PDB file with one MODEL, atoms N, CA, C and O in Angstrom:
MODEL        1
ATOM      1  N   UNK A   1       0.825  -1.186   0.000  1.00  0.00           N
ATOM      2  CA  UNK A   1       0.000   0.000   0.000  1.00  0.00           C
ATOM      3  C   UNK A   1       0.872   1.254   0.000  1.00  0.00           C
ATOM      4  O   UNK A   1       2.038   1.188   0.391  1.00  0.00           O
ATOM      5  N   UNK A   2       0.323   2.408  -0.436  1.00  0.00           N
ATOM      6  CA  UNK A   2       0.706   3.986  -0.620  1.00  0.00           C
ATOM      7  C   UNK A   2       0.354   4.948   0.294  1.00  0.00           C
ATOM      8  O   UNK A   2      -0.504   4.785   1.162  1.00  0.00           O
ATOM      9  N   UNK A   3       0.934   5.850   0.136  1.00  0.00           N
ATOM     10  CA  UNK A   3       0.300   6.784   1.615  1.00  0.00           C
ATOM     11  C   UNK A   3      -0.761   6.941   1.189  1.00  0.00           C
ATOM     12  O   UNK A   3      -1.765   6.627   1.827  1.00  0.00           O
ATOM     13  N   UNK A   4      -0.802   7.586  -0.265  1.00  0.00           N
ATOM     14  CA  UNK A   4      -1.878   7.996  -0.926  1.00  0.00           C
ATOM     15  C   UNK A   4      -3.073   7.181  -1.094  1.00  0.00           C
ATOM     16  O   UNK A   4      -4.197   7.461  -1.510  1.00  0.00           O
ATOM     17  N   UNK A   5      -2.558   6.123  -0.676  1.00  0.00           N
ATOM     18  CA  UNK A   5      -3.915   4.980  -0.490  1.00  0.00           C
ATOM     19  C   UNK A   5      -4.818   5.462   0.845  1.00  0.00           C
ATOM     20  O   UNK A   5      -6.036   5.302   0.926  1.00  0.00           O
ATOM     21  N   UNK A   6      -4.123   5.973   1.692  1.00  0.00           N
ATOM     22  CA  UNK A   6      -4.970   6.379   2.621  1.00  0.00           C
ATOM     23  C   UNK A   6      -5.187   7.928   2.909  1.00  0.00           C
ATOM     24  O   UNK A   6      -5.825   8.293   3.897  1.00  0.00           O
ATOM     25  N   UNK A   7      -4.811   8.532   2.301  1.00  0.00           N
ATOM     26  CA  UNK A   7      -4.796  10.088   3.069  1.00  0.00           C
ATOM     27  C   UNK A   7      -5.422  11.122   1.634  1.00  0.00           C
ATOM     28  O   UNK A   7      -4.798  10.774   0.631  1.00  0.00           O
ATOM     29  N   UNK A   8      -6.171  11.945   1.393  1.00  0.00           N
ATOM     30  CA  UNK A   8      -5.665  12.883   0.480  1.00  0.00           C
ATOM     31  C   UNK A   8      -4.906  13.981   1.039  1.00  0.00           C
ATOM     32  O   UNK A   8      -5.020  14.501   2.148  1.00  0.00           O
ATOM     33  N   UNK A   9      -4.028  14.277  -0.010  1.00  0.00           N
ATOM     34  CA  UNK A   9      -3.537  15.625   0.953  1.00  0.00           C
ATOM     35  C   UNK A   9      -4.366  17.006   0.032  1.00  0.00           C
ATOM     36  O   UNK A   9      -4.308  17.120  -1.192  1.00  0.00           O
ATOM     37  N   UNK A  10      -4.963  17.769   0.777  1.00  0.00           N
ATOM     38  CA  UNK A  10      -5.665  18.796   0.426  1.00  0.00           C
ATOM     39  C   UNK A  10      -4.768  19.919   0.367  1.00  0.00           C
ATOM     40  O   UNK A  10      -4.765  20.661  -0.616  1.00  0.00           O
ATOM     41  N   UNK A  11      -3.742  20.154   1.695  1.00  0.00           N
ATOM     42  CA  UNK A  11      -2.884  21.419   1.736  1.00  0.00           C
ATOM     43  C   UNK A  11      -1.876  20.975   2.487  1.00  0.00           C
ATOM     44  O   UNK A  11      -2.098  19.862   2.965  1.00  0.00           O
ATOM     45  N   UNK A  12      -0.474  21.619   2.861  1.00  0.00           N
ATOM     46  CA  UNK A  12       0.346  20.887   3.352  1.00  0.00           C
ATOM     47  C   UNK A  12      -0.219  20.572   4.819  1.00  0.00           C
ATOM     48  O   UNK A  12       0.149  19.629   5.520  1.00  0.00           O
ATOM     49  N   UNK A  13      -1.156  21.508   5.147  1.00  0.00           N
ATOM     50  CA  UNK A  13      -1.780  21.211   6.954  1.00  0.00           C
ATOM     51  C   UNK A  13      -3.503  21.148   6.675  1.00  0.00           C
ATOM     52  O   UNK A  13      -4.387  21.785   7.248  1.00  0.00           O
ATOM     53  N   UNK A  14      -3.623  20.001   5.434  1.00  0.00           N
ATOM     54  CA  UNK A  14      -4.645  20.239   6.019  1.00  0.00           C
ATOM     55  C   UNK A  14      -5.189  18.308   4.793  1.00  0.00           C
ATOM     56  O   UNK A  14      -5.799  18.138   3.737  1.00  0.00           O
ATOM     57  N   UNK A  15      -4.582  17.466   5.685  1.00  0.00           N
ATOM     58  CA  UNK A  15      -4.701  16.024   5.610  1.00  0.00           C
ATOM     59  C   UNK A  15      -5.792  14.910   5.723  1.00  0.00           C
ATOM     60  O   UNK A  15      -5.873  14.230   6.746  1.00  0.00           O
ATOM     61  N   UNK A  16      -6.688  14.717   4.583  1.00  0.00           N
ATOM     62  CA  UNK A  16      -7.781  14.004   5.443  1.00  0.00           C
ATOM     63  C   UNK A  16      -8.216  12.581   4.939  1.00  0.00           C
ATOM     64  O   UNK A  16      -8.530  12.308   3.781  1.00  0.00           O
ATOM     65  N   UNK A  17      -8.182  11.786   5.929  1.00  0.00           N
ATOM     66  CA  UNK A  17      -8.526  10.385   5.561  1.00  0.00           C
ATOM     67  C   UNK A  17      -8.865  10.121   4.363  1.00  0.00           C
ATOM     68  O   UNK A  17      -9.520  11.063   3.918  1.00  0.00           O
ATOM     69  N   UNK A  18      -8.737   9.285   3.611  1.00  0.00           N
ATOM     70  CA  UNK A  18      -9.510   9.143   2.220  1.00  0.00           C
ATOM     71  C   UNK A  18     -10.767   8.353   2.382  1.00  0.00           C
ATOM     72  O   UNK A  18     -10.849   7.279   2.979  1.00  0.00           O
ATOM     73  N   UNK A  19     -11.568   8.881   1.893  1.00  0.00           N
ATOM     74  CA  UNK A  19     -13.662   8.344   2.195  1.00  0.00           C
ATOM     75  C   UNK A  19     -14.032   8.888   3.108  1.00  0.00           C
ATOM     76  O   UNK A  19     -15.079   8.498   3.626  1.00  0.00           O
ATOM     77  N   UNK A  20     -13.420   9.841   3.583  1.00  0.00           N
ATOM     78  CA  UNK A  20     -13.984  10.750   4.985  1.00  0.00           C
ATOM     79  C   UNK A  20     -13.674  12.248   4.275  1.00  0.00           C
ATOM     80  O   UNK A  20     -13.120  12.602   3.234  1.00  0.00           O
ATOM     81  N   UNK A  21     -14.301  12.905   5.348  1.00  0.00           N
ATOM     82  CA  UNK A  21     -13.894  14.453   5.939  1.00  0.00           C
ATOM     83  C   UNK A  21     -12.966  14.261   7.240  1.00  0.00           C
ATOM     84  O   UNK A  21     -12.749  15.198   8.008  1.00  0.00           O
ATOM     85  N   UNK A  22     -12.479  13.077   7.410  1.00  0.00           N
ATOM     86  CA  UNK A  22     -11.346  13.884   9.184  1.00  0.00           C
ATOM     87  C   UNK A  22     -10.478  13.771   8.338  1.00  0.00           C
ATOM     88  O   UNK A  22     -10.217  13.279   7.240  1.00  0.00           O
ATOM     89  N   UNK A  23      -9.932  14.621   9.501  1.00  0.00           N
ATOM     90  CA  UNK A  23      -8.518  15.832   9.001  1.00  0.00           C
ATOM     91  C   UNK A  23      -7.697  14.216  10.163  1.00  0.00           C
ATOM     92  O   UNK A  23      -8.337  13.617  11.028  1.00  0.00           O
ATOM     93  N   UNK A  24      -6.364  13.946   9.806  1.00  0.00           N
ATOM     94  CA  UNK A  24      -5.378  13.062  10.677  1.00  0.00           C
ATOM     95  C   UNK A  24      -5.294  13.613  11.897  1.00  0.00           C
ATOM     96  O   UNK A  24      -5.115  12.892  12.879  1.00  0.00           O
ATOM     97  N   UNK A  25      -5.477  15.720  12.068  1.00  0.00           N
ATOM     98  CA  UNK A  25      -4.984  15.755  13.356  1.00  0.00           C
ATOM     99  C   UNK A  25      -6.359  15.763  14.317  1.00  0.00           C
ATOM    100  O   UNK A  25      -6.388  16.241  15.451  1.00  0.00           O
ATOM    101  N   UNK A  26      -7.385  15.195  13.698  1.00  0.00           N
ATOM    102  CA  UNK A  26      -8.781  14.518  14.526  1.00  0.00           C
ATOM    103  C   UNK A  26      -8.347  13.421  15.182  1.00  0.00           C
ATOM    104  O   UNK A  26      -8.242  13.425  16.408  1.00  0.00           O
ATOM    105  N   UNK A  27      -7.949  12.011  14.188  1.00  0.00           N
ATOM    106  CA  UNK A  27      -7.286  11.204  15.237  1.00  0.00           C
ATOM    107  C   UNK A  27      -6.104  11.021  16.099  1.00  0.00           C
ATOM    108  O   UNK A  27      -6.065  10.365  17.139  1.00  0.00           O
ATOM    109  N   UNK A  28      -5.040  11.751  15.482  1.00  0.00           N
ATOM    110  CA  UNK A  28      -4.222  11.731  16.698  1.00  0.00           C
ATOM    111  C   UNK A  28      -4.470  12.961  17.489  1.00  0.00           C
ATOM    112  O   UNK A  28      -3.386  13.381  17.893  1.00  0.00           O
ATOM    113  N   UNK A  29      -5.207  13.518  17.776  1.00  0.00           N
ATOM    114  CA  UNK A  29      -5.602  14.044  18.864  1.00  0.00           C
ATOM    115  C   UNK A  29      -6.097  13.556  19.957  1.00  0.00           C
ATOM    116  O   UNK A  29      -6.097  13.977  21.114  1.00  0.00           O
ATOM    117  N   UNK A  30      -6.626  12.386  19.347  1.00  0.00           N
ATOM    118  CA  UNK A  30      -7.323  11.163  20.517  1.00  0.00           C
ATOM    119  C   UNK A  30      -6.094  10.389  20.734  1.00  0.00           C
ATOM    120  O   UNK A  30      -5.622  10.388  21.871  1.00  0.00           O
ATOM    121  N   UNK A  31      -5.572   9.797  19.892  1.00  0.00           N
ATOM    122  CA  UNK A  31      -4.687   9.146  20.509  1.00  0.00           C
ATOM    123  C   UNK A  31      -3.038   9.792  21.293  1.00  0.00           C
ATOM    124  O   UNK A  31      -2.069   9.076  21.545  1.00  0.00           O
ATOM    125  N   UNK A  32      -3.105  10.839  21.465  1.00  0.00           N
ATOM    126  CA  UNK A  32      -1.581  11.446  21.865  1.00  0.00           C
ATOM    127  C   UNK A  32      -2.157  12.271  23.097  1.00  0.00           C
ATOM    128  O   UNK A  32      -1.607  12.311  24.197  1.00  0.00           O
ATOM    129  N   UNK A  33      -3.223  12.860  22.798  1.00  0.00           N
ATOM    130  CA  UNK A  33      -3.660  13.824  24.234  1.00  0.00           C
ATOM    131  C   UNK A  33      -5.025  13.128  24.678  1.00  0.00           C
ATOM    132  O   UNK A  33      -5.413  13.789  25.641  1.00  0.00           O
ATOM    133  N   UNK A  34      -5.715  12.349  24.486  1.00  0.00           N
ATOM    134  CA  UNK A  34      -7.043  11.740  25.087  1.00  0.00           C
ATOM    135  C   UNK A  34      -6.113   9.767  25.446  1.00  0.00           C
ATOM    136  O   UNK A  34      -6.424   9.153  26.466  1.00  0.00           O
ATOM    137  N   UNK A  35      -5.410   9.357  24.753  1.00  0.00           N
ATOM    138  CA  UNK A  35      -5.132   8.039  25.044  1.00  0.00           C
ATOM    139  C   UNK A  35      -5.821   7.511  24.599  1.00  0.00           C
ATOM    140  O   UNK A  35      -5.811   6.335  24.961  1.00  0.00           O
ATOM    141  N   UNK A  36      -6.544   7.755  23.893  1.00  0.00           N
ATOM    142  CA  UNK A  36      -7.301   6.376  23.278  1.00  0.00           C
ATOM    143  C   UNK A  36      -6.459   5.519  22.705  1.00  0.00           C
ATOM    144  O   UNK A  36      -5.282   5.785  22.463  1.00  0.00           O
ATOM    145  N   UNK A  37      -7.149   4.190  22.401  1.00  0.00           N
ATOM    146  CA  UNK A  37      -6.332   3.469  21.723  1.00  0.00           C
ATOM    147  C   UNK A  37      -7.109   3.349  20.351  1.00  0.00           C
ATOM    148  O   UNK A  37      -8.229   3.717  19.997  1.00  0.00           O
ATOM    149  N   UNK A  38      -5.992   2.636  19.670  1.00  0.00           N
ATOM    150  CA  UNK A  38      -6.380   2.730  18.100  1.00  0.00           C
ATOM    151  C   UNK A  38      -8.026   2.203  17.868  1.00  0.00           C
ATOM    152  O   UNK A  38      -8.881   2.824  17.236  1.00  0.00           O
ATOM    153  N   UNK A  39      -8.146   1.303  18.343  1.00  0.00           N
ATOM    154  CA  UNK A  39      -9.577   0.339  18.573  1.00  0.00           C
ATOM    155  C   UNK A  39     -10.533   1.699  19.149  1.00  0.00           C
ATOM    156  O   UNK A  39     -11.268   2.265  18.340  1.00  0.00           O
ATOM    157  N   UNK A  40     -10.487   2.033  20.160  1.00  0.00           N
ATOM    158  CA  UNK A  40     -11.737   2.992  20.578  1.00  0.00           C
ATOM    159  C   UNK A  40     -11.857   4.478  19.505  1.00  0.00           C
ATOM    160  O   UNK A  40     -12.959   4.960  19.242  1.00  0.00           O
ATOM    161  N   UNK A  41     -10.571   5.064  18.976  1.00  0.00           N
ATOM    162  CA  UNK A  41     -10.537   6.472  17.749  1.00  0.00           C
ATOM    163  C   UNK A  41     -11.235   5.263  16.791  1.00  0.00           C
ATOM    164  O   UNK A  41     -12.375   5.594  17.116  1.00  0.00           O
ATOM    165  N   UNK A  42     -11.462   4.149  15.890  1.00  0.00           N
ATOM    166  CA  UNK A  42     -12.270   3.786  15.110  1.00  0.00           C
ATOM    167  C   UNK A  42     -13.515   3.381  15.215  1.00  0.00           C
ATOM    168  O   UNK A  42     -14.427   3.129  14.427  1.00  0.00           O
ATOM    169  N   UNK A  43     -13.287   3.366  16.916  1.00  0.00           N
ATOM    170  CA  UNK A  43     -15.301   2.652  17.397  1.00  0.00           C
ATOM    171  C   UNK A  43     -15.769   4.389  17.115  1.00  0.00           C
ATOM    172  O   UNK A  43     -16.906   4.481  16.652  1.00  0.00           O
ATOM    173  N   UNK A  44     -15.168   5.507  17.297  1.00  0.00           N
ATOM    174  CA  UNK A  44     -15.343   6.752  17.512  1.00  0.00           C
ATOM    175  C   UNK A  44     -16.047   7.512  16.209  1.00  0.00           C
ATOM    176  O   UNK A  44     -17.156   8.037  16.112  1.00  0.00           O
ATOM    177  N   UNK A  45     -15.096   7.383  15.358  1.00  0.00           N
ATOM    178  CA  UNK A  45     -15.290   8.050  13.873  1.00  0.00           C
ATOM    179  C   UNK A  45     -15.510   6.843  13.169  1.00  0.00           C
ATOM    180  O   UNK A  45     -14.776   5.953  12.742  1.00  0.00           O
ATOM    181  N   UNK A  46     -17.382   7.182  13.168  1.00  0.00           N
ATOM    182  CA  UNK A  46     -17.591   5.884  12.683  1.00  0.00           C
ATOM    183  C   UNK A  46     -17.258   5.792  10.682  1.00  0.00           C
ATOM    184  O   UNK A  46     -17.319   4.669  10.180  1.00  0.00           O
ATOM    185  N   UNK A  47     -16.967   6.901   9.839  1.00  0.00           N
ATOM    186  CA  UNK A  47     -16.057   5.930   8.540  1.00  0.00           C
ATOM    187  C   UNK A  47     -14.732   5.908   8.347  1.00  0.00           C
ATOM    188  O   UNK A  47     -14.091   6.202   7.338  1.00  0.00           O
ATOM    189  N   UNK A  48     -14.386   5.547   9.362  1.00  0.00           N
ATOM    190  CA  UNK A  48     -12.828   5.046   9.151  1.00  0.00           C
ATOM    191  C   UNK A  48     -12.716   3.642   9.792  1.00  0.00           C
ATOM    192  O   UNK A  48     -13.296   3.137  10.753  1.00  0.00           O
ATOM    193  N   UNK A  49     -11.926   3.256   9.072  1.00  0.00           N
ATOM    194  CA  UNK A  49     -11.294   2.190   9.730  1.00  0.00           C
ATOM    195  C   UNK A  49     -10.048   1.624  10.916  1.00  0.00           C
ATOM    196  O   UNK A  49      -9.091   2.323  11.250  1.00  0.00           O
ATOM    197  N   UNK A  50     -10.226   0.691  11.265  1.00  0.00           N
ATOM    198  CA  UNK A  50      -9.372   0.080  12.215  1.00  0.00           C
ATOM    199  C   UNK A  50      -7.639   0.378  11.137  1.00  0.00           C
ATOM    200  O   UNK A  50      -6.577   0.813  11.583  1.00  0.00           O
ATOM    201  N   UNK A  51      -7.891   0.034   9.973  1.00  0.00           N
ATOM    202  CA  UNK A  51      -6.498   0.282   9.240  1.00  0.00           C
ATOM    203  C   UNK A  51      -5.866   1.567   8.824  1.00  0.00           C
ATOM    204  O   UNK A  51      -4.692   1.834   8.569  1.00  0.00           O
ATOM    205  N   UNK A  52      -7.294   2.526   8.822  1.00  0.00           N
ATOM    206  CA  UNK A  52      -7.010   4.073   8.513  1.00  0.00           C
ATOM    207  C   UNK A  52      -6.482   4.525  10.023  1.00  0.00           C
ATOM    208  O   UNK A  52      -5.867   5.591  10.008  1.00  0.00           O
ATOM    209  N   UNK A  53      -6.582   4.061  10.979  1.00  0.00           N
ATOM    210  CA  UNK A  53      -6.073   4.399  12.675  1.00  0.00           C
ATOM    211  C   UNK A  53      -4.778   4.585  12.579  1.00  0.00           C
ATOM    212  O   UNK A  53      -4.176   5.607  12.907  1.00  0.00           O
ATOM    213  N   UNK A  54      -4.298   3.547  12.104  1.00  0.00           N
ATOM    214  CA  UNK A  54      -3.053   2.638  12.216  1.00  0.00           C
ATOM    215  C   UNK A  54      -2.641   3.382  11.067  1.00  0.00           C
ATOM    216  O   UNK A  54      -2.003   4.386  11.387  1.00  0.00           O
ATOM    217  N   UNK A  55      -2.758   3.261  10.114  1.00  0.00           N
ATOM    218  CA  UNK A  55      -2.228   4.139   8.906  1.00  0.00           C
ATOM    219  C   UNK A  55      -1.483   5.987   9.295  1.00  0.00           C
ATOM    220  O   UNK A  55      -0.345   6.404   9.081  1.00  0.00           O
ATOM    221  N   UNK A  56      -3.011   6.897  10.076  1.00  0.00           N
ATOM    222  CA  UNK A  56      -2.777   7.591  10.690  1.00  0.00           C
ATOM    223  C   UNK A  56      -1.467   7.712  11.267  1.00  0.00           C
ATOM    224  O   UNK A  56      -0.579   8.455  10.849  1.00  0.00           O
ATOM    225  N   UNK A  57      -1.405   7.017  12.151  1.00  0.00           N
ATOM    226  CA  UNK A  57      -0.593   7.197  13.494  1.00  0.00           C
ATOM    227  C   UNK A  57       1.163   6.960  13.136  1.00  0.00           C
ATOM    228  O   UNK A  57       2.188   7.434  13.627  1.00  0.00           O
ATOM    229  N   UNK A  58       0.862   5.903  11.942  1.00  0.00           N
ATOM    230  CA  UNK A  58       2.484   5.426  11.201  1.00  0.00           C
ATOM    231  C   UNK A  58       2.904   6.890  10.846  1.00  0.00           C
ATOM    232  O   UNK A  58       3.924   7.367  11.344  1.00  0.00           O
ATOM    233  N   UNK A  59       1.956   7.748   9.811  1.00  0.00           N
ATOM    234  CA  UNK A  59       2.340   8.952   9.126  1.00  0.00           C
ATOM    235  C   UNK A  59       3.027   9.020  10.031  1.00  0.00           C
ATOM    236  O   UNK A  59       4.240   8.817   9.985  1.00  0.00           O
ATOM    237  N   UNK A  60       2.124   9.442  11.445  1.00  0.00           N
ATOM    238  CA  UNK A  60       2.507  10.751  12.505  1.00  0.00           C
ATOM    239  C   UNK A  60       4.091  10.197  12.524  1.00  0.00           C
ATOM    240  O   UNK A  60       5.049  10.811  12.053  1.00  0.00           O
ATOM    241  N   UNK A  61       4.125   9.172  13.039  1.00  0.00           N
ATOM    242  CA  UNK A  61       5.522   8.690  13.135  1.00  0.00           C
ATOM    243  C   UNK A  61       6.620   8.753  12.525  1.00  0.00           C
ATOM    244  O   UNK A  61       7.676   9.098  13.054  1.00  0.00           O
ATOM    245  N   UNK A  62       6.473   8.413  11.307  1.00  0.00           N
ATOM    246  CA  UNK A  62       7.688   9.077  10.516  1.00  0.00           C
ATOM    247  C   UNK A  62       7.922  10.210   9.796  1.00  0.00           C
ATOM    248  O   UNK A  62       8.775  10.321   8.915  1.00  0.00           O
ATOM    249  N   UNK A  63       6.826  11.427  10.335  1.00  0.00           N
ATOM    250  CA  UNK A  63       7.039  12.902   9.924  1.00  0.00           C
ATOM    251  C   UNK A  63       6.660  13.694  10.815  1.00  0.00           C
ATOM    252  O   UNK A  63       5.954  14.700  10.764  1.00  0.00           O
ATOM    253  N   UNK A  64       7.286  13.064  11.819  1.00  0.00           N
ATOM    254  CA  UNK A  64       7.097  14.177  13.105  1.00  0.00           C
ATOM    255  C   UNK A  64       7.367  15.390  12.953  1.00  0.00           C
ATOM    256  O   UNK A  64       6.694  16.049  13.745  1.00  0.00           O
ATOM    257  N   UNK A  65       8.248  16.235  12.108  1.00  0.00           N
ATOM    258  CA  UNK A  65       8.891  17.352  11.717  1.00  0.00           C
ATOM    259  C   UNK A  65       7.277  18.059  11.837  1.00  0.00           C
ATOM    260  O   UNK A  65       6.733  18.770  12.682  1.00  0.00           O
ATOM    261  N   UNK A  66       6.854  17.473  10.552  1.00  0.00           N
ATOM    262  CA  UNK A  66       5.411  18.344  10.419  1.00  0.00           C
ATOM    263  C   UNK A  66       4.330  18.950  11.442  1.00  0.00           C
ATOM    264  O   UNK A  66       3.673  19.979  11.288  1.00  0.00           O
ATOM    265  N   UNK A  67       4.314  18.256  12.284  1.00  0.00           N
ATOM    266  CA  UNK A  67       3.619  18.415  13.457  1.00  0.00           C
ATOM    267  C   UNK A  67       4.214  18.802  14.802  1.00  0.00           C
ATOM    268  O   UNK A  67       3.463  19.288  15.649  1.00  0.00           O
ATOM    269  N   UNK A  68       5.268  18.657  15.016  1.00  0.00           N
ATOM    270  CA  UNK A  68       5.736  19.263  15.919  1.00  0.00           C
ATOM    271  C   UNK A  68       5.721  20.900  15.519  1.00  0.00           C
ATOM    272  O   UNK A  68       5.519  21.508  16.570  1.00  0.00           O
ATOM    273  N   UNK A  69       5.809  21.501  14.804  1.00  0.00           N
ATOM    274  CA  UNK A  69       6.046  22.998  13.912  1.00  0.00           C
ATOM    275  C   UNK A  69       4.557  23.613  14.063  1.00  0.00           C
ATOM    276  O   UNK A  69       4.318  24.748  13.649  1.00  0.00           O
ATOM    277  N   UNK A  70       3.639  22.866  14.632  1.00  0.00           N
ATOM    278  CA  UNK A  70       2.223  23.681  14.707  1.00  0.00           C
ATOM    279  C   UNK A  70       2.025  24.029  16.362  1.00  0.00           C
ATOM    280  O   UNK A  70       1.033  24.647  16.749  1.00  0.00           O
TER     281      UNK A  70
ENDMDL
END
């Protein structure tokens, strides 16, 4: 799979699931400052998936640059 399989990018800050309207920094907002875990942010926003969570959270991970800068 591609990033682009999961994300469109609309603007450089402004990232949103693909088949949705959430923006990425919807779910890791739950998961970095609320704790949720990946399982409860997908029971949450109900059209995403358990793999779009996880997808999410990888980005965050290997482009921390981006988000730390907001």
């Amino acid at each position: 799979m591609q990033i682009q399989d999961y994300f469109n990018f609309l603007a450089p800050d402004d990232i949103r699931i693909k088949g949705s309207r959430i923006g990425i920094e919807s779910v890791l907002y739950e998961y970095i400052y609320r704790a949720k875990t990946p399982e409860e942010i997908a029971e949450q926003f109900e059209t995403i998936t358990l793999e779009d969570v996880y997808a999410t959270i990888l980005y965050y991970i290997f482009n921390p640059l981006g988000f730390n800068q907001r």
